[in-house]
Every structure is written in structure tokens, then in C-alpha cells.
């Protein structure tokens, strides 16, 4: 289940210093659009500052830099204040997504007292709630408390891929597809909803292979989940992916790949969405050319689940260089960013 040498290399990149930010307020809070109730609507998002993911004690996922926001000195009373802050800042919104740089359902990260306090406020102020968790905290005993509050809950799990080899050798998640399936069964038995995160283009997997993996993974989870969120890689600080990227050995996925996945999976029996973080930026999903319209279409198709405009744009665009780049990259050991390498070589030769 774990490649210990790889996990050790990833752990070495994690900084020892910790965030010195205010422990009484969340890392950040904002509003965005989502469709947690089956239609697009404004949704609040809060990132609570916690002690962080239990997996950090051993290692981290190869793309995850959320440890940059955590603090081991966070106390229970700080978390109560963060909860108050979040509900004070909700405004008109009655839909909330909670991120914690780890697992909301881990009682060592969010103690049961804080969780109950949060859920009481959620019951009074929210119609829908999404929280994230690793699979190890999804069991009937741990969930019995939150289930009794009168608020609809969707739990998000980072499966990343249904391929255990990719999860072990590339992502270092420390989990398996079998564990995900068991968690999905527990959630279904308890009447809780599930959002499944899949990761597009983890390191050491070509973009071509990753697109195929996403399609296969969507098929594998389609009858287990309420929706699937395709998360294209965005490069976070102090991670294995950043290390490769800085050496020119990794390129984030293209927006064309996201469009393909959305179009190919739209009739697979589950809703598939993608809201690319850092889209069109150098650390996020981007094409060779600037593609504002394509990014907007990916967002709007995800929100409305109407893919007609995206399909028209996709079919009427010249994608020959995209497919050529994917074939070339697939023939190489690493997913080099060839454009950046050419730029670098050009700059180096000018200085000679
Ligand atoms: S399980 Fe989530 S929070 Fe923990 S290391 Fe992996 S991506 Fe980061």
C-alpha cells in the first residue's frame, strides 16, 4: 500500500517551520459557485487552520502542500473561535464547504466537541454542507454524531484514481480503491452523499495515460458517488510535484484534457465537474496558448451540466498541436515542459 522510499523523499521536502498566522481565524474564506443541490448556486468555502492531516505525521501526498497552512500549536479553543468566525461571515449563503488541510472527520484534527459545536451551528444556518475526509475516518461509529443533525451532508473523499499502482507509486496517498469502496458503502448505508475527487496528471504519469485513467476511474465510481470532481494538478509549494516542475520534469495538464474528460464522461451515470484551481496560470492547468474562453466553458459546463457550448467549441477548434504534444510526452520517461525548456535553453544561449 505504501512505497516507503518514495514516501520518505516526499517527507523530506516538507518544511519544519509552521504557519505563524492568527490561530483564531480560518486560513481563508470566500464564495464561489457550485451545484451541491443539483443546480448552480453561490456557496461559501472556509479553510479552517488545524493541526493538519494525520498523513503528514508519516509523509504527504506528492501534490499536497496544505501543510504550509497548518499549526501544531492550534488549541481546541482556537477552533471554536474559527467556527464562530465562519458562521459570522456566511452572509446570505446557506451552503458551506469546509476544508481543513486534512480530514474534518479526524477527531484528533477537529475534536468531537468542536465538531458538535460546528454541527449545531450548521443545523441552524445551513441547508447543505460538504466536508472532506480520508477513508480511515469514515465508519458508522464516527459518523453517527453528525448524521443526527438536520442538515444535508456530502462527504468528499480524495480517491485520486481507482488505479492502486498510480495511488501508491505516484500520489503516495496511503489508501486503496477497496477502502474507498468500503467508505462509499458506509456513507450510502447512513444516507450521506459522496463527492469523489480524482487527480488529473499526477507525477510520472503522462497526460495521455492520465486522461485514460480519469475516464476509467469515473466508470469505476459512477454507481458509488453522487458526483465526481476532476482536480487538475496545480503546483503547490514544497511538494514532490513542485520539485519536478522546477527541474523542468513536469508540466501541468492542458485545459483540452479536462474538456475531453467532461465530454467523454457526461453519460456515465454520475455528474462530473471540474473547477480548475489556477487555470490558465503557469502552475495550473493551461494550454500552450491562452484559453480564457475554454476555461470559462469548462466552469459553466460543470456548473450547469449542459455541455453543448463546450462541445461546439471543442469540435470547432484545431487541437493538432495538443495531440502531438501528448504523443511526444507519452513517449518520454518524464512529462517535460518542452516549451519552458526551449525558453530556458534560448535564454542560456543568449548569455554565453
Ligand atoms: S490526504 Fe489530503 S490533506 Fe492529507 S496529504 Fe493527502 S491531499 Fe493532503
GROMACS .gro file of C-alpha atoms and ligand atoms in nm:
model
  360
    1UNK     CA    1   0.000   0.000   0.000
    2UNK     CA    2   0.297   0.233   0.059
    3UNK     CA    3   0.621   0.286  -0.133
    4UNK     CA    4   0.828   0.371   0.176
    5UNK     CA    5   1.128   0.513  -0.011
    6UNK     CA    6   0.906   0.745  -0.218
    7UNK     CA    7   0.714   0.849   0.096
    8UNK     CA    8   1.045   0.934   0.263
    9UNK     CA    9   1.156   1.153  -0.029
   10UNK     CA   10   0.827   1.345  -0.015
   11UNK     CA   11   0.852   1.388   0.362
   12UNK     CA   12   1.200   1.542   0.322
   13UNK     CA   13   1.051   1.827   0.117
   14UNK     CA   14   0.804   1.927   0.389
   15UNK     CA   15   0.927   2.234   0.583
   16UNK     CA   16   0.983   2.216   0.960
   17UNK     CA   17   0.869   2.570   1.022
   18UNK     CA   18   0.500   2.627   1.074
   19UNK     CA   19   0.247   2.891   0.985
   20UNK     CA   20   0.264   3.184   1.227
   21UNK     CA   21  -0.080   3.316   1.130
   22UNK     CA   22  -0.365   3.404   1.366
   23UNK     CA   23  -0.496   3.076   1.517
   24UNK     CA   24  -0.837   3.232   1.584
   25UNK     CA   25  -0.935   3.289   1.223
   26UNK     CA   26  -0.955   3.044   0.933
   27UNK     CA   27  -0.682   3.025   0.667
   28UNK     CA   28  -0.930   3.186   0.430
   29UNK     CA   29  -1.296   3.212   0.343
   30UNK     CA   30  -1.463   3.305   0.017
   31UNK     CA   31  -1.769   3.248  -0.201
   32UNK     CA   32  -1.784   3.060  -0.529
   33UNK     CA   33  -2.042   2.879  -0.741
   34UNK     CA   34  -2.110   2.507  -0.702
   35UNK     CA   35  -2.400   2.266  -0.755
   36UNK     CA   36  -2.423   2.068  -0.433
   37UNK     CA   37  -2.803   2.067  -0.450
   38UNK     CA   38  -2.818   1.975  -0.819
   39UNK     CA   39  -2.817   2.329  -0.959
   40UNK     CA   40  -2.565   2.617  -0.962
   41UNK     CA   41  -2.578   2.846  -0.660
   42UNK     CA   42  -2.343   3.063  -0.451
   43UNK     CA   43  -2.154   2.852  -0.199
   44UNK     CA   44  -1.932   2.963   0.088
   45UNK     CA   45  -1.596   2.795   0.137
   46UNK     CA   46  -1.390   2.801   0.454
   47UNK     CA   47  -1.045   2.656   0.523
   48UNK     CA   48  -1.003   2.600   0.897
   49UNK     CA   49  -0.650   2.619   1.033
   50UNK     CA   50  -0.588   2.292   1.217
   51UNK     CA   51  -0.303   2.064   1.321
   52UNK     CA   52  -0.338   1.919   0.972
   53UNK     CA   53  -0.375   1.586   0.804
   54UNK     CA   54  -0.283   1.276   1.004
   55UNK     CA   55  -0.092   1.154   0.698
   56UNK     CA   56   0.161   1.438   0.749
   57UNK     CA   57   0.297   1.253   1.053
   58UNK     CA   58   0.428   0.993   0.813
   59UNK     CA   59   0.454   1.174   0.476
   60UNK     CA   60   0.223   1.364   0.242
   61UNK     CA   61   0.060   1.315  -0.094
   62UNK     CA   62   0.301   1.410  -0.372
   63UNK     CA   63   0.091   1.710  -0.485
   64UNK     CA   64  -0.030   1.831  -0.144
   65UNK     CA   65   0.112   2.150   0.005
   66UNK     CA   66  -0.170   2.214   0.252
   67UNK     CA   67   0.082   2.152   0.532
   68UNK     CA   68   0.201   2.505   0.456
   69UNK     CA   69  -0.116   2.630   0.634
   70UNK     CA   70  -0.124   2.413   0.947
   71UNK     CA   71  -0.001   2.470   1.301
   72UNK     CA   72   0.064   2.207   1.567
   73UNK     CA   73   0.001   2.468   1.837
   74UNK     CA   74  -0.367   2.515   1.742
   75UNK     CA   75  -0.579   2.457   2.052
   76UNK     CA   76  -0.937   2.345   2.084
   77UNK     CA   77  -1.047   2.695   2.192
   78UNK     CA   78  -0.889   2.840   1.875
   79UNK     CA   79  -1.106   2.611   1.666
   80UNK     CA   80  -1.425   2.725   1.844
   81UNK     CA   81  -1.331   3.083   1.753
   82UNK     CA   82  -1.268   2.985   1.391
   83UNK     CA   83  -1.613   2.822   1.379
   84UNK     CA   84  -1.770   3.143   1.515
   85UNK     CA   85  -1.579   3.345   1.255
   86UNK     CA   86  -1.705   3.123   0.972
   87UNK     CA   87  -2.071   3.146   1.070
   88UNK     CA   88  -2.043   3.522   1.129
   89UNK     CA   89  -1.907   3.557   0.775
   90UNK     CA   90  -2.164   3.340   0.595
   91UNK     CA   91  -2.387   3.628   0.487
   92UNK     CA   92  -2.688   3.511   0.287
   93UNK     CA   93  -2.533   3.179   0.185
   94UNK     CA   94  -2.682   2.860   0.329
   95UNK     CA   95  -2.440   2.625   0.154
   96UNK     CA   96  -2.094   2.570   0.301
   97UNK     CA   97  -1.788   2.369   0.200
   98UNK     CA   98  -1.538   2.307   0.479
   99UNK     CA   99  -1.173   2.230   0.410
  100UNK     CA  100  -0.923   2.168   0.689
  101UNK     CA  101  -0.589   2.082   0.521
  102UNK     CA  102  -0.673   1.731   0.635
  103UNK     CA  103  -0.989   1.548   0.748
  104UNK     CA  104  -1.282   1.721   0.916
  105UNK     CA  105  -1.382   1.378   1.050
  106UNK     CA  106  -1.046   1.309   1.218
  107UNK     CA  107  -1.119   1.363   1.590
  108UNK     CA  108  -0.753   1.448   1.657
  109UNK     CA  109  -0.769   1.726   1.399
  110UNK     CA  110  -1.123   1.852   1.476
  111UNK     CA  111  -1.209   1.733   1.830
  112UNK     CA  112  -1.558   1.592   1.882
  113UNK     CA  113  -1.659   1.890   2.098
  114UNK     CA  114  -1.569   2.133   1.819
  115UNK     CA  115  -1.739   1.913   1.564
  116UNK     CA  116  -2.063   1.909   1.767
  117UNK     CA  117  -2.045   2.286   1.820
  118UNK     CA  118  -1.995   2.331   1.445
  119UNK     CA  119  -2.284   2.096   1.361
  120UNK     CA  120  -2.524   2.277   1.597
  121UNK     CA  121  -2.450   2.599   1.412
  122UNK     CA  122  -2.474   2.418   1.079
  123UNK     CA  123  -2.819   2.288   1.166
  124UNK     CA  124  -2.937   2.642   1.245
  125UNK     CA  125  -2.772   2.817   0.950
  126UNK     CA  126  -2.717   2.577   0.661
  127UNK     CA  127  -2.918   2.379   0.409
  128UNK     CA  128  -2.620   2.187   0.274
  129UNK     CA  129  -2.273   2.109   0.399
  130UNK     CA  130  -1.969   1.949   0.240
  131UNK     CA  131  -1.675   1.826   0.448
  132UNK     CA  132  -1.367   1.631   0.342
  133UNK     CA  133  -1.217   1.317   0.492
  134UNK     CA  134  -0.966   1.042   0.439
  135UNK     CA  135  -1.123   0.697   0.426
  136UNK     CA  136  -0.995   0.585   0.768
  137UNK     CA  137  -1.239   0.817   0.948
  138UNK     CA  138  -1.544   0.700   0.756
  139UNK     CA  139  -1.716   0.442   0.972
  140UNK     CA  140  -2.062   0.421   1.126
  141UNK     CA  141  -1.941   0.495   1.480
  142UNK     CA  142  -1.751   0.811   1.385
  143UNK     CA  143  -2.034   0.938   1.164
  144UNK     CA  144  -2.329   0.861   1.390
  145UNK     CA  145  -2.297   1.203   1.561
  146UNK     CA  146  -2.306   1.430   1.257
  147UNK     CA  147  -2.577   1.227   1.088
  148UNK     CA  148  -2.831   1.322   1.353
  149UNK     CA  149  -2.820   1.694   1.278
  150UNK     CA  150  -3.084   1.832   1.044
  151UNK     CA  151  -2.856   1.934   0.760
  152UNK     CA  152  -2.785   1.755   0.431
  153UNK     CA  153  -2.423   1.645   0.421
  154UNK     CA  154  -2.193   1.547   0.139
  155UNK     CA  155  -1.859   1.394   0.229
  156UNK     CA  156  -1.572   1.445  -0.017
  157UNK     CA  157  -1.306   1.177  -0.045
  158UNK     CA  158  -0.981   1.217  -0.239
  159UNK     CA  159  -0.971   0.886  -0.420
  160UNK     CA  160  -0.750   1.049  -0.690
  161UNK     CA  161  -0.755   0.735  -0.910
  162UNK     CA  162  -0.912   0.390  -0.897
  163UNK     CA  163  -0.573   0.250  -1.001
  164UNK     CA  164  -0.388   0.142  -0.685
  165UNK     CA  165  -0.050   0.145  -0.859
  166UNK     CA  166  -0.089   0.515  -0.950
  167UNK     CA  167  -0.212   0.593  -0.600
  168UNK     CA  168   0.090   0.419  -0.443
  169UNK     CA  169   0.377   0.492  -0.683
  170UNK     CA  170   0.279   0.841  -0.800
  171UNK     CA  171   0.045   1.003  -0.545
  172UNK     CA  172   0.154   0.838  -0.219
  173UNK     CA  173  -0.199   0.858  -0.079
  174UNK     CA  174  -0.167   0.569   0.161
  175UNK     CA  175  -0.509   0.439   0.063
  176UNK     CA  176  -0.665   0.196  -0.184
  177UNK     CA  177  -0.965   0.165  -0.411
  178UNK     CA  178  -1.104  -0.111  -0.186
  179UNK     CA  179  -1.102   0.130   0.109
  180UNK     CA  180  -1.284   0.390  -0.097
  181UNK     CA  181  -1.549   0.135  -0.199
  182UNK     CA  182  -1.600   0.039   0.166
  183UNK     CA  183  -1.632   0.408   0.265
  184UNK     CA  184  -1.885   0.466  -0.013
  185UNK     CA  185  -2.089   0.173   0.120
  186UNK     CA  186  -2.081   0.313   0.476
  187UNK     CA  187  -2.196   0.656   0.353
  188UNK     CA  188  -2.476   0.506   0.148
  189UNK     CA  189  -2.600   0.297   0.444
  190UNK     CA  190  -2.606   0.613   0.657
  191UNK     CA  191  -2.787   0.818   0.391
  192UNK     CA  192  -2.494   1.055   0.340
  193UNK     CA  193  -2.383   1.181  -0.001
  194UNK     CA  194  -2.040   1.136  -0.155
  195UNK     CA  195  -1.824   1.359  -0.376
  196UNK     CA  196  -1.521   1.185  -0.524
  197UNK     CA  197  -1.207   1.380  -0.610
  198UNK     CA  198  -0.991   1.248  -0.894
  199UNK     CA  199  -0.647   1.390  -0.971
  200UNK     CA  200  -0.563   1.467  -1.333
  201UNK     CA  201  -0.196   1.414  -1.417
  202UNK     CA  202  -0.010   1.304  -1.105
  203UNK     CA  203   0.370   1.290  -1.142
  204UNK     CA  204   0.536   1.016  -1.351
  205UNK     CA  205   0.209   0.955  -1.540
  206UNK     CA  206   0.185   1.102  -1.888
  207UNK     CA  207  -0.110   1.328  -1.962
  208UNK     CA  208  -0.236   1.082  -2.223
  209UNK     CA  209  -0.230   0.797  -1.970
  210UNK     CA  210  -0.385   1.016  -1.701
  211UNK     CA  211  -0.679   1.116  -1.921
  212UNK     CA  212  -0.742   0.745  -1.983
  213UNK     CA  213  -0.709   0.681  -1.610
  214UNK     CA  214  -0.964   0.954  -1.530
  215UNK     CA  215  -1.219   0.806  -1.771
  216UNK     CA  216  -1.166   0.457  -1.628
  217UNK     CA  217  -1.184   0.588  -1.270
  218UNK     CA  218  -1.511   0.774  -1.340
  219UNK     CA  219  -1.657   0.447  -1.475
  220UNK     CA  220  -1.535   0.261  -1.166
  221UNK     CA  221  -1.702   0.503  -0.922
  222UNK     CA  222  -2.009   0.607  -1.120
  223UNK     CA  223  -2.252   0.390  -0.925
  224UNK     CA  224  -2.093   0.470  -0.588
  225UNK     CA  225  -2.082   0.850  -0.583
  226UNK     CA  226  -2.316   1.148  -0.613
  227UNK     CA  227  -2.065   1.341  -0.819
  228UNK     CA  228  -1.703   1.339  -0.931
  229UNK     CA  229  -1.474   1.641  -0.920
  230UNK     CA  230  -1.181   1.624  -1.161
  231UNK     CA  231  -0.900   1.818  -0.996
  232UNK     CA  232  -0.629   1.900  -1.249
  233UNK     CA  233  -0.287   1.930  -1.090
  234UNK     CA  234  -0.190   2.270  -0.961
  235UNK     CA  235   0.163   2.301  -0.833
  236UNK     CA  236   0.186   2.369  -0.460
  237UNK     CA  237   0.491   2.475  -0.264
  238UNK     CA  238   0.736   2.226  -0.107
  239UNK     CA  239   0.589   1.925  -0.284
  240UNK     CA  240   0.738   1.648  -0.498
  241UNK     CA  241   0.545   1.785  -0.795
  242UNK     CA  242   0.698   2.131  -0.744
  243UNK     CA  243   1.045   1.979  -0.725
  244UNK     CA  244   0.996   1.802  -1.059
  245UNK     CA  245   0.836   2.110  -1.216
  246UNK     CA  246   1.123   2.335  -1.112
  247UNK     CA  247   1.366   2.097  -1.282
  248UNK     CA  248   1.155   2.110  -1.599
  249UNK     CA  249   1.048   1.747  -1.550
  250UNK     CA  250   0.677   1.808  -1.506
  251UNK     CA  251   0.415   2.008  -1.691
  252UNK     CA  252   0.061   2.067  -1.554
  253UNK     CA  253  -0.222   1.925  -1.768
  254UNK     CA  254  -0.379   2.108  -2.060
  255UNK     CA  255  -0.731   2.251  -2.044
  256UNK     CA  256  -0.810   2.047  -2.355
  257UNK     CA  257  -0.768   1.731  -2.148
  258UNK     CA  258  -1.025   1.850  -1.894
  259UNK     CA  259  -1.269   1.931  -2.174
  260UNK     CA  260  -1.219   1.583  -2.321
  261UNK     CA  261  -1.283   1.413  -1.987
  262UNK     CA  262  -1.600   1.615  -1.926
  263UNK     CA  263  -1.732   1.543  -2.275
  264UNK     CA  264  -1.646   1.173  -2.270
  265UNK     CA  265  -1.788   1.108  -1.923
  266UNK     CA  266  -2.112   1.304  -1.941
  267UNK     CA  267  -2.327   0.992  -1.991
  268UNK     CA  268  -2.157   0.764  -1.744
  269UNK     CA  269  -2.426   0.785  -1.479
  270UNK     CA  270  -2.276   1.039  -1.240
  271UNK     CA  271  -2.228   1.415  -1.255
  272UNK     CA  272  -1.872   1.511  -1.341
  273UNK     CA  273  -1.746   1.861  -1.265
  274UNK     CA  274  -1.414   2.041  -1.281
  275UNK     CA  275  -1.326   2.382  -1.139
  276UNK     CA  276  -0.954   2.407  -1.221
  277UNK     CA  277  -0.758   2.585  -0.946
  278UNK     CA  278  -0.504   2.817  -1.105
  279UNK     CA  279  -0.650   2.758  -1.452
  280UNK     CA  280  -0.461   2.933  -1.734
  281UNK     CA  281  -0.174   3.006  -1.494
  282UNK     CA  282   0.171   2.854  -1.520
  283UNK     CA  283   0.127   2.641  -1.205
  284UNK     CA  284  -0.224   2.528  -1.303
  285UNK     CA  285  -0.392   2.362  -1.599
  286UNK     CA  286  -0.315   2.559  -1.914
  287UNK     CA  287  -0.283   2.514  -2.286
  288UNK     CA  288   0.013   2.620  -2.493
  289UNK     CA  289  -0.191   2.925  -2.593
  290UNK     CA  290  -0.405   3.143  -2.365
  291UNK     CA  291  -0.753   2.985  -2.344
  292UNK     CA  292  -0.983   3.206  -2.142
  293UNK     CA  293  -1.292   3.102  -2.335
  294UNK     CA  294  -1.219   2.732  -2.291
  295UNK     CA  295  -1.165   2.774  -1.917
  296UNK     CA  296  -1.494   2.964  -1.885
  297UNK     CA  297  -1.673   2.690  -2.078
  298UNK     CA  298  -1.527   2.422  -1.850
  299UNK     CA  299  -1.661   2.610  -1.547
  300UNK     CA  300  -2.004   2.676  -1.695
  301UNK     CA  301  -2.050   2.320  -1.828
  302UNK     CA  302  -1.951   2.184  -1.487
  303UNK     CA  303  -2.199   2.410  -1.309
  304UNK     CA  304  -2.494   2.359  -1.542
  305UNK     CA  305  -2.414   2.008  -1.668
  306UNK     CA  306  -2.507   2.141  -2.011
  307UNK     CA  307  -2.211   2.051  -2.232
  308UNK     CA  308  -2.340   2.179  -2.567
  309UNK     CA  309  -2.135   2.504  -2.584
  310UNK     CA  310  -1.821   2.326  -2.465
  311UNK     CA  311  -1.873   2.054  -2.724
  312UNK     CA  312  -1.921   2.305  -3.007
  313UNK     CA  313  -1.608   2.495  -2.907
  314UNK     CA  314  -1.408   2.172  -2.872
  315UNK     CA  315  -1.519   2.033  -3.208
  316UNK     CA  316  -1.452   2.358  -3.393
  317UNK     CA  317  -1.102   2.413  -3.255
  318UNK     CA  318  -0.773   2.299  -3.402
  319UNK     CA  319  -0.623   2.063  -3.145
  320UNK     CA  320  -0.348   1.912  -3.359
  321UNK     CA  321  -0.063   2.058  -3.157
  322UNK     CA  322  -0.231   1.942  -2.835
  323UNK     CA  323  -0.249   1.582  -2.957
  324UNK     CA  324   0.108   1.599  -3.093
  325UNK     CA  325   0.237   1.725  -2.757
  326UNK     CA  326   0.054   1.447  -2.574
  327UNK     CA  327   0.201   1.176  -2.800
  328UNK     CA  328   0.551   1.318  -2.764
  329UNK     CA  329   0.520   1.341  -2.386
  330UNK     CA  330   0.381   0.987  -2.366
  331UNK     CA  331   0.698   0.854  -2.530
  332UNK     CA  332   0.921   1.006  -2.259
  333UNK     CA  333   1.006   0.896  -1.908
  334UNK     CA  334   0.916   1.235  -1.756
  335UNK     CA  335   0.644   1.482  -1.854
  336UNK     CA  336   0.884   1.758  -1.955
  337UNK     CA  337   0.756   2.107  -2.007
  338UNK     CA  338   0.911   2.134  -2.352
  339UNK     CA  339   0.809   2.496  -2.409
  340UNK     CA  340   0.970   2.610  -2.086
  341UNK     CA  341   1.281   2.405  -2.159
  342UNK     CA  342   1.317   2.565  -2.501
  343UNK     CA  343   1.274   2.908  -2.341
  344UNK     CA  344   1.540   2.826  -2.083
  345UNK     CA  345   1.785   2.695  -2.342
  346UNK     CA  346   1.722   3.004  -2.552
  347UNK     CA  347   1.791   3.231  -2.254
  348UNK     CA  348   2.105   3.032  -2.162
  349UNK     CA  349   2.249   3.053  -2.515
  350UNK     CA  350   2.191   3.430  -2.523
  351UNK     CA  351   2.408   3.472  -2.215
  352UNK     CA  352   2.703   3.267  -2.349
  353LIG     S1  353  -0.483   1.312   0.237
  353LIG    FE1  354  -0.539   1.518   0.165
  353LIG     S2  355  -0.464   1.662   0.317
  353LIG    FE2  356  -0.366   1.463   0.356
  353LIG     S3  357  -0.170   1.474   0.249
  353LIG    FE3  358  -0.315   1.382   0.106
  353LIG     S4  359  -0.407   1.551  -0.013
  353LIG    FE4  360  -0.302   1.639   0.167
   0.00000   0.00000   0.00000
